[in-house]
mmCIF file of the C-alpha atoms, coordinates in Angstrom:
data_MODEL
# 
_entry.id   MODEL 
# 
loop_
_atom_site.group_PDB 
_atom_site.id 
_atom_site.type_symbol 
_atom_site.label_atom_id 
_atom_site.label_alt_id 
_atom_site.label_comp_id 
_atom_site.label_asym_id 
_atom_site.label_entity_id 
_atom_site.label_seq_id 
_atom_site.pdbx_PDB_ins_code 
_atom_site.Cartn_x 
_atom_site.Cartn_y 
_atom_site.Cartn_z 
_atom_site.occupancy 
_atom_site.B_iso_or_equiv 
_atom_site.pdbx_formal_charge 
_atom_site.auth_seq_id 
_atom_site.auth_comp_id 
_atom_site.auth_asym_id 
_atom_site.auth_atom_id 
_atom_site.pdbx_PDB_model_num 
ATOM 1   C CA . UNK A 1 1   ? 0.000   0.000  0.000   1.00 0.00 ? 1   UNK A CA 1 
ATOM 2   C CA . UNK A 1 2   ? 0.853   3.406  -0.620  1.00 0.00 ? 2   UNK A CA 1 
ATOM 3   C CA . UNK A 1 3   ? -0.217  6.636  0.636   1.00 0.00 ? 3   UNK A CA 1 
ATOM 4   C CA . UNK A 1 4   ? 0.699   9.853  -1.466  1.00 0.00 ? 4   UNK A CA 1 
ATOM 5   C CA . UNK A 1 5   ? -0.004  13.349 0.528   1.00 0.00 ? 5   UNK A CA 1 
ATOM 6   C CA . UNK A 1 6   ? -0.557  15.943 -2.577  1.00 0.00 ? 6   UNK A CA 1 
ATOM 7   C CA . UNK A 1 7   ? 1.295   19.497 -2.068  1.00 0.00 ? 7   UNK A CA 1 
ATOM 8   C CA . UNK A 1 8   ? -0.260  22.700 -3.006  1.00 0.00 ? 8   UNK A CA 1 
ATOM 9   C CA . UNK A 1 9   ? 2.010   22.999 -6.544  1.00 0.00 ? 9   UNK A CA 1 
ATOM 10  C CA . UNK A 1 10  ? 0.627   19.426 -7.634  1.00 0.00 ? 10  UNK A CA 1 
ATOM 11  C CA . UNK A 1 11  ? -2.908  20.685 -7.518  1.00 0.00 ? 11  UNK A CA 1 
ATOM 12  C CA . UNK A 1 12  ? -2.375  23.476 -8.932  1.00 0.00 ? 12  UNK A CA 1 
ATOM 13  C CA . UNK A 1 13  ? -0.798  21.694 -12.039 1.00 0.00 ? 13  UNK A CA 1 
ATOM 14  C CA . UNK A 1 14  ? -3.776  19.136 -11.569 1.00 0.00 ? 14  UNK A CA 1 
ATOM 15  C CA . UNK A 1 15  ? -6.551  22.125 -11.540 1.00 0.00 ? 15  UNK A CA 1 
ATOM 16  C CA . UNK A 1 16  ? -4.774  23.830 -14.604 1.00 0.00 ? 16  UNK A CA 1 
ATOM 17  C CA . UNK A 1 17  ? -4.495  27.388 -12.482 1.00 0.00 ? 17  UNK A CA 1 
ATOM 18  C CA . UNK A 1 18  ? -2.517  29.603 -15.479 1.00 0.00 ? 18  UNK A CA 1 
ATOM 19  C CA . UNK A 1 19  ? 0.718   30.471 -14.161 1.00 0.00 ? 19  UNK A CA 1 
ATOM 20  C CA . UNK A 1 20  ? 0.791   27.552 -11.802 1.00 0.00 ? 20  UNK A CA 1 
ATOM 21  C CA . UNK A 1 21  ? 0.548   24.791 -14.737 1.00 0.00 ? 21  UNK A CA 1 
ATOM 22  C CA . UNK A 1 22  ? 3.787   24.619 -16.720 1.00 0.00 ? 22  UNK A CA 1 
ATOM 23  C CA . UNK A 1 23  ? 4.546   20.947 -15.860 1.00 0.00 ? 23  UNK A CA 1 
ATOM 24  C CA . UNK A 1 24  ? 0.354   20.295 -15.982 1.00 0.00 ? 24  UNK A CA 1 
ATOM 25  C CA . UNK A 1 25  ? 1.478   17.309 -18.880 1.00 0.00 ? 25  UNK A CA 1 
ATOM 26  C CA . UNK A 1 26  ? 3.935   15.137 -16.557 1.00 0.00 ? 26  UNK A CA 1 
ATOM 27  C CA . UNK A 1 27  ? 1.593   15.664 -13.915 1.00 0.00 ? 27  UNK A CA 1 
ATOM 28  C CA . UNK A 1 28  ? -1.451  14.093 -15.350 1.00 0.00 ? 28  UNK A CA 1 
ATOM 29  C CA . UNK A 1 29  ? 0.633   11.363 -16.778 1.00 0.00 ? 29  UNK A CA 1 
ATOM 30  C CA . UNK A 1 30  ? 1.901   10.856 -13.451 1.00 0.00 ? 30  UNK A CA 1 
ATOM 31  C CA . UNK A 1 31  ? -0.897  11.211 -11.666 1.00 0.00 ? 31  UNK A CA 1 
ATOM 32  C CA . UNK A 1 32  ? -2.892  7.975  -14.160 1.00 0.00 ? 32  UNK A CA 1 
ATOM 33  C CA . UNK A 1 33  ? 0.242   6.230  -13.465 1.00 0.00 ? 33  UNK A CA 1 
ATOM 34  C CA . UNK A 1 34  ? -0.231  6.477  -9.767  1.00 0.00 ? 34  UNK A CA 1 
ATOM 35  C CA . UNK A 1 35  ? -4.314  5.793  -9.938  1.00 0.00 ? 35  UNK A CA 1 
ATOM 36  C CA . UNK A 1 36  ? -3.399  2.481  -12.171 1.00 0.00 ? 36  UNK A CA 1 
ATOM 37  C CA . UNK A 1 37  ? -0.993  1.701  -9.141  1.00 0.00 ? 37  UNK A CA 1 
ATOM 38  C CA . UNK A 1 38  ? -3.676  2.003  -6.674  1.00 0.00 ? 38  UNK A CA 1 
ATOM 39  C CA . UNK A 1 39  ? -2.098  4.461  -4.828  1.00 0.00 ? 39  UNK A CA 1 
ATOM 40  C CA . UNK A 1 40  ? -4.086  5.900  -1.675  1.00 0.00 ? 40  UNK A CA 1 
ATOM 41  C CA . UNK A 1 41  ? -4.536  10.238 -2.405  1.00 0.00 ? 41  UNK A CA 1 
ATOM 42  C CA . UNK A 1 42  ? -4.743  12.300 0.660   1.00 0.00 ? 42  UNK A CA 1 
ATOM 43  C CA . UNK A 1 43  ? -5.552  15.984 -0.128  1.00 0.00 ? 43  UNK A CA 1 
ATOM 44  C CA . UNK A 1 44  ? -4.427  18.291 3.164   1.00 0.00 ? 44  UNK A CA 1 
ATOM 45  C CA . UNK A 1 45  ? -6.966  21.075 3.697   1.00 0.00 ? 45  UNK A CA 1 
ATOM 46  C CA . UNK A 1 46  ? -3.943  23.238 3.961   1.00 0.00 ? 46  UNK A CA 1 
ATOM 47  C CA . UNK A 1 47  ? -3.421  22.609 0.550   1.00 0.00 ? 47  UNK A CA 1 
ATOM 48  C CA . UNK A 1 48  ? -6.765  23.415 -0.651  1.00 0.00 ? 48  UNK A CA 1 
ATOM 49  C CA . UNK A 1 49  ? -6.807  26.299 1.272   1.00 0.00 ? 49  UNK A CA 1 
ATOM 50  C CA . UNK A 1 50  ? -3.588  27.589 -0.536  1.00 0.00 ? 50  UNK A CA 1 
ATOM 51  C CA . UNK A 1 51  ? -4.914  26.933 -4.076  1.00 0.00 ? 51  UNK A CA 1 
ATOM 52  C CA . UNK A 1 52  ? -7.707  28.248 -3.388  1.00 0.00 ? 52  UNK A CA 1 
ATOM 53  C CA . UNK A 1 53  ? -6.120  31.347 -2.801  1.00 0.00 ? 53  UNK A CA 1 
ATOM 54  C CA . UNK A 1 54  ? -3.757  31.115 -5.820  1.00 0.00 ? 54  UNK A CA 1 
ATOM 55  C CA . UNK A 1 55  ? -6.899  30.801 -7.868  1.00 0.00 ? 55  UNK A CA 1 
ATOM 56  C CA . UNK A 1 56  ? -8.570  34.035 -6.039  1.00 0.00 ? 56  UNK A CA 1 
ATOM 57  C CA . UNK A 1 57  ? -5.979  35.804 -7.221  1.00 0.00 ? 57  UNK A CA 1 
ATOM 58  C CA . UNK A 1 58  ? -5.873  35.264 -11.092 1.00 0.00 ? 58  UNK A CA 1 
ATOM 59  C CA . UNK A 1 59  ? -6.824  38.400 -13.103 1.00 0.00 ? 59  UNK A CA 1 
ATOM 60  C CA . UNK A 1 60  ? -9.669  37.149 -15.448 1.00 0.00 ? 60  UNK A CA 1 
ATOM 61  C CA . UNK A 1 61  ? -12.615 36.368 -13.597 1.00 0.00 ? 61  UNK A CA 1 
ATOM 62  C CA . UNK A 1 62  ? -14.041 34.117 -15.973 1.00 0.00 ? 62  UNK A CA 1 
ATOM 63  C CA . UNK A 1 63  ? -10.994 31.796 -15.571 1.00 0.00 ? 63  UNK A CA 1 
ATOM 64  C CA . UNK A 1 64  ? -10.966 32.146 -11.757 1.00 0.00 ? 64  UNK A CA 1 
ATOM 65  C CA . UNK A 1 65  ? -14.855 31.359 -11.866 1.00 0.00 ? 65  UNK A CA 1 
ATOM 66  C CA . UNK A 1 66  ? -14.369 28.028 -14.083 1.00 0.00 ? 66  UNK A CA 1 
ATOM 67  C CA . UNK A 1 67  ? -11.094 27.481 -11.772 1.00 0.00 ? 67  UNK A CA 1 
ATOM 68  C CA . UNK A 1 68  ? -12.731 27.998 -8.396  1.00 0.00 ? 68  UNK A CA 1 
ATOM 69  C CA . UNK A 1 69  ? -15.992 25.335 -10.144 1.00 0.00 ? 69  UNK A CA 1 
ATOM 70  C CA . UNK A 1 70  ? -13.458 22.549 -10.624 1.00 0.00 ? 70  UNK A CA 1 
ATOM 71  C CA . UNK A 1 71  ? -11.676 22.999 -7.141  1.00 0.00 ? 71  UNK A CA 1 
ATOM 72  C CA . UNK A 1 72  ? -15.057 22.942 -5.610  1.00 0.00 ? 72  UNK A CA 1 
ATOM 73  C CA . UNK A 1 73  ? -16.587 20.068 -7.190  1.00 0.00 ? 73  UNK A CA 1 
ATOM 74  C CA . UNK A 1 74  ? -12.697 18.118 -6.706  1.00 0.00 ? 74  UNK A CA 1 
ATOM 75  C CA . UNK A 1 75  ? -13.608 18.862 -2.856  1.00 0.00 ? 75  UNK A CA 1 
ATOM 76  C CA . UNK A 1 76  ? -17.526 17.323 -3.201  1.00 0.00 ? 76  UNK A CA 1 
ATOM 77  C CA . UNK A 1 77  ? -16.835 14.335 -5.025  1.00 0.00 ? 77  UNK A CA 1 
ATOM 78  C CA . UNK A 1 78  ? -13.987 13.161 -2.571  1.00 0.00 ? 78  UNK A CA 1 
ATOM 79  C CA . UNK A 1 79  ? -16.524 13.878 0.296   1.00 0.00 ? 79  UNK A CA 1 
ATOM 80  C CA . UNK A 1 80  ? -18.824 11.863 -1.103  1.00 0.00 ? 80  UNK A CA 1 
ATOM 81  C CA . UNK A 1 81  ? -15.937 8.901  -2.227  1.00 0.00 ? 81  UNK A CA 1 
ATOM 82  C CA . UNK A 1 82  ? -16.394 9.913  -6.273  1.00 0.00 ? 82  UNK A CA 1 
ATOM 83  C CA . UNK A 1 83  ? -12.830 11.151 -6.463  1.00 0.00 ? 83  UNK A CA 1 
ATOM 84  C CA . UNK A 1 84  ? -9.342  8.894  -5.948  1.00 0.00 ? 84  UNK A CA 1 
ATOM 85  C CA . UNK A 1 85  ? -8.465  12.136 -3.484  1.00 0.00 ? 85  UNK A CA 1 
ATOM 86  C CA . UNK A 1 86  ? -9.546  11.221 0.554   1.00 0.00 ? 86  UNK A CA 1 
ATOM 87  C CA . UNK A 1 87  ? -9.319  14.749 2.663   1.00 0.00 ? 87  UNK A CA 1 
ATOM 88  C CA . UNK A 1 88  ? -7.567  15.058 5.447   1.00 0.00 ? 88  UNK A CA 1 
ATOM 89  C CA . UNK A 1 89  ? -9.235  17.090 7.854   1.00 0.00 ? 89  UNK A CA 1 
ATOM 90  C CA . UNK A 1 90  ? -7.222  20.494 9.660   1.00 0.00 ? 90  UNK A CA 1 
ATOM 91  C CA . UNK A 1 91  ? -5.078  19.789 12.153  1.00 0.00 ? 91  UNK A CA 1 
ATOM 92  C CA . UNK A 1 92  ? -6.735  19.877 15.439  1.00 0.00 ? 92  UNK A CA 1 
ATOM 93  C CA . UNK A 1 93  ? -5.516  22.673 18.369  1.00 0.00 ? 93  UNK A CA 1 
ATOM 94  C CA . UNK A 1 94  ? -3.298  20.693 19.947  1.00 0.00 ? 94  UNK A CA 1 
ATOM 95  C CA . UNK A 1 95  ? -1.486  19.537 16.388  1.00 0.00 ? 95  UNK A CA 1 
ATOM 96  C CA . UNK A 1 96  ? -1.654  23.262 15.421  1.00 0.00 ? 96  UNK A CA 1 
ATOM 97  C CA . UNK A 1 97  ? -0.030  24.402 19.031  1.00 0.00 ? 97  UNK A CA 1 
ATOM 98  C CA . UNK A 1 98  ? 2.759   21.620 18.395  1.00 0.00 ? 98  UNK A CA 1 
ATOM 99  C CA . UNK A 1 99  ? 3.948   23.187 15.434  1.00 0.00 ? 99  UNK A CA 1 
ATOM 100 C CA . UNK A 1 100 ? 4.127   26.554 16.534  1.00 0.00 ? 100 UNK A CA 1 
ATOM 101 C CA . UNK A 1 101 ? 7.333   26.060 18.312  1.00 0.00 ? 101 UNK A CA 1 
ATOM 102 C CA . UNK A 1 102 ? 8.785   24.596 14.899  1.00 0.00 ? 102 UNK A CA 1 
ATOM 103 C CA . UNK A 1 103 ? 7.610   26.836 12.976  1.00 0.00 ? 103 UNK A CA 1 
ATOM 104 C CA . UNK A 1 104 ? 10.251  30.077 13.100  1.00 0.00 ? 104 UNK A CA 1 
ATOM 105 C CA . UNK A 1 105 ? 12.917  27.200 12.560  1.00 0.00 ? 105 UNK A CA 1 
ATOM 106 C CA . UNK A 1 106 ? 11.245  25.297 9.786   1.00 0.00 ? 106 UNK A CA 1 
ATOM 107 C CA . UNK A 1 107 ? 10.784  28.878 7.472   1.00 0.00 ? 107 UNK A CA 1 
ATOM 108 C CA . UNK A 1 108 ? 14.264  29.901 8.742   1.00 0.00 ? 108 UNK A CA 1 
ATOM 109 C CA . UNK A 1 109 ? 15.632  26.755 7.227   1.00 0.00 ? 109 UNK A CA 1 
ATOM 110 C CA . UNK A 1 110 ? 13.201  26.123 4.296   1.00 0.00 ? 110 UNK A CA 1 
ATOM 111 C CA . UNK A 1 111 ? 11.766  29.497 3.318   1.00 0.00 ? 111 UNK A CA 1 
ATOM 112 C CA . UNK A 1 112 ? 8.689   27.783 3.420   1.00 0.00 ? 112 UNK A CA 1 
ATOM 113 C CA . UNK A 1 113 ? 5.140   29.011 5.542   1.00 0.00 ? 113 UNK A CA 1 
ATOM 114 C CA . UNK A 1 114 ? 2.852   27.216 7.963   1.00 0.00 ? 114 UNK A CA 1 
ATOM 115 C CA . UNK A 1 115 ? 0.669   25.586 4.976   1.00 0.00 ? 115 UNK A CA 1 
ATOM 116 C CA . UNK A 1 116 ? 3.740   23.347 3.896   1.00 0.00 ? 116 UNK A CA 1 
ATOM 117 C CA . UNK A 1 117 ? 4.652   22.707 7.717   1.00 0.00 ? 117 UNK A CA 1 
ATOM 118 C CA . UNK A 1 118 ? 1.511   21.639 8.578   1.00 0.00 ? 118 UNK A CA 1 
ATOM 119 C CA . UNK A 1 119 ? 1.798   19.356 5.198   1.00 0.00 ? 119 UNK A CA 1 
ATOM 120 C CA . UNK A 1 120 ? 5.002   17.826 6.493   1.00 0.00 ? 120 UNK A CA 1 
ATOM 121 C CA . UNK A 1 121 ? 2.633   17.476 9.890   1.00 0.00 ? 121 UNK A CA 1 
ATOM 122 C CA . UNK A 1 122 ? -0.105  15.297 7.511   1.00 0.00 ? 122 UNK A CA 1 
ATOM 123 C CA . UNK A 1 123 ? 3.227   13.353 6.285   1.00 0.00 ? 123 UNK A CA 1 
ATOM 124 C CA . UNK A 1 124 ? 4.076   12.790 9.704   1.00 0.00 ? 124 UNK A CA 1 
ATOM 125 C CA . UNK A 1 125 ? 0.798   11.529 10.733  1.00 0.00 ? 125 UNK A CA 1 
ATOM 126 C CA . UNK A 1 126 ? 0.125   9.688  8.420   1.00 0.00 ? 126 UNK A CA 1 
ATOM 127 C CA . UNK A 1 127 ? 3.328   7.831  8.931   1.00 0.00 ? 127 UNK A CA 1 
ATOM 128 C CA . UNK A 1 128 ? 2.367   6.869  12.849  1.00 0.00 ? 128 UNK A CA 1 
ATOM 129 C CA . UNK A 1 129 ? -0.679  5.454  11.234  1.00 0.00 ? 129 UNK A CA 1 
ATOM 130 C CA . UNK A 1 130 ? 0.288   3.744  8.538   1.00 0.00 ? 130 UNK A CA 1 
ATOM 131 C CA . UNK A 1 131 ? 3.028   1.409  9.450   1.00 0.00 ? 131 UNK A CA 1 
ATOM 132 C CA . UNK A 1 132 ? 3.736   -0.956 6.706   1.00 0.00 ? 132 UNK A CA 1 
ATOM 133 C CA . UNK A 1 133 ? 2.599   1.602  3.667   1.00 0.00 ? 133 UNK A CA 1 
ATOM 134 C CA . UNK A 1 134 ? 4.952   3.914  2.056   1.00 0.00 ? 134 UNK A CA 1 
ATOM 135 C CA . UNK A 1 135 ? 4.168   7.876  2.829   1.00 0.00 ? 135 UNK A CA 1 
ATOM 136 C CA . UNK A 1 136 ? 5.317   10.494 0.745   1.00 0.00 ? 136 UNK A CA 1 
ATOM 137 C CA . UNK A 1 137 ? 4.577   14.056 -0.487  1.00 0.00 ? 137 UNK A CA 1 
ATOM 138 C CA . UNK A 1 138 ? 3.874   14.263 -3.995  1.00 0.00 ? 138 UNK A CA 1 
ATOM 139 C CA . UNK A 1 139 ? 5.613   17.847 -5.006  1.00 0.00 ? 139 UNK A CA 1 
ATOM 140 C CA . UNK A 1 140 ? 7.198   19.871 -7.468  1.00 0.00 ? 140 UNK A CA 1 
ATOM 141 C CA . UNK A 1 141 ? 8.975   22.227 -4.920  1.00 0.00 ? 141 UNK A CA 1 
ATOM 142 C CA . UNK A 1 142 ? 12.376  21.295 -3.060  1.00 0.00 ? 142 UNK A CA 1 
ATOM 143 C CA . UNK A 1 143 ? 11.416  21.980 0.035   1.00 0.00 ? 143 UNK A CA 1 
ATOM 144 C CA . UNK A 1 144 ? 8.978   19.205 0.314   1.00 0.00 ? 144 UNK A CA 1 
ATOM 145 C CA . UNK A 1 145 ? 10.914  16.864 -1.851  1.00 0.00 ? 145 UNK A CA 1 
ATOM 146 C CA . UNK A 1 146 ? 12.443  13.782 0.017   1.00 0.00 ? 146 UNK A CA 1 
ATOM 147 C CA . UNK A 1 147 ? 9.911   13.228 2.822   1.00 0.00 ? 147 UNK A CA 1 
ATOM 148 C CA . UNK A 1 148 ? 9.224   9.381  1.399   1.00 0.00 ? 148 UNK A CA 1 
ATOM 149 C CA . UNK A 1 149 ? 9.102   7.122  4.122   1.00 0.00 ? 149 UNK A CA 1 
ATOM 150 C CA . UNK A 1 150 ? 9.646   3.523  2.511   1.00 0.00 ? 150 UNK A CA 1 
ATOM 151 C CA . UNK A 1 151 ? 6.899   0.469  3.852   1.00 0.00 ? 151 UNK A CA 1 
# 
């Protein structure tokens, strides 16, 4: 079994947000490849939460309309088990008060914010609960690259 946590940029690229989609082809290949290997999708709401704002901001609001319709029905259909994408629920307040402490150290050393630290949280998590799967974060950006944990 294996469990892959998707980051912010791989959604984007997923979602087709202009500006955010160069590498949109090798993602969707990727992505098949991954849903033919029965991999397990876990979609952090910190993630969401992020592209949603990337797509708030594009300029033409026909785009951001048809942009912000796909994110939202992505969202429904994995509540209701249509889509290969489970959601992990925010972090409670004693996750969120955990990281805290990390997290002037972890955009110090990464020059990363709290939505990708509280990602690396979800990898971490997930982890503890799945023993014998592999965990990783599916990303395009270094700073999340290598957290794989093997099964």
């Amino acid at each position: 079994m294996t469990t892959c946590i998707i980051d912010t940029c791989v959604l984007l690229h997923y979602l087709d947000v202009p500006g955010r989609n160069e590498r949109r082809a090798e993602v969707v290949t990727e992505f098949h490849r991954k849903v033919a290997a029965n991999e397990n999708f876990v979609l952090p709401v910190a993630a969401i939460i992020e592209t949603g704002n990337f797509i708030g901001g594009l300029g033409d609001r026909d785009v951001r309309g048809h942009i912000a319709s796909r994110l939202a029905a992505l969202i429904q259909q994995s509540i209701t088990n249509q889509a290969p994408f489970k959601l992990f629920p925010a972090l409670g307040p004693h996750e969120l008060a955990d990281l805290l402490p990390k997290f002037s150290d972890w955009t110090r050393a990464h020059r990363s914010g709290l939505a990708d630290l509280t990602i690396r949280e979800v990898f971490n998590l997930h982890c503890g609960l799945e023993k014998r799967a592999r965990v990783y974060i599916w990303t395009l950006d270094g700073h999340l690259m290598g957290f794989d944990r093997p099964a």
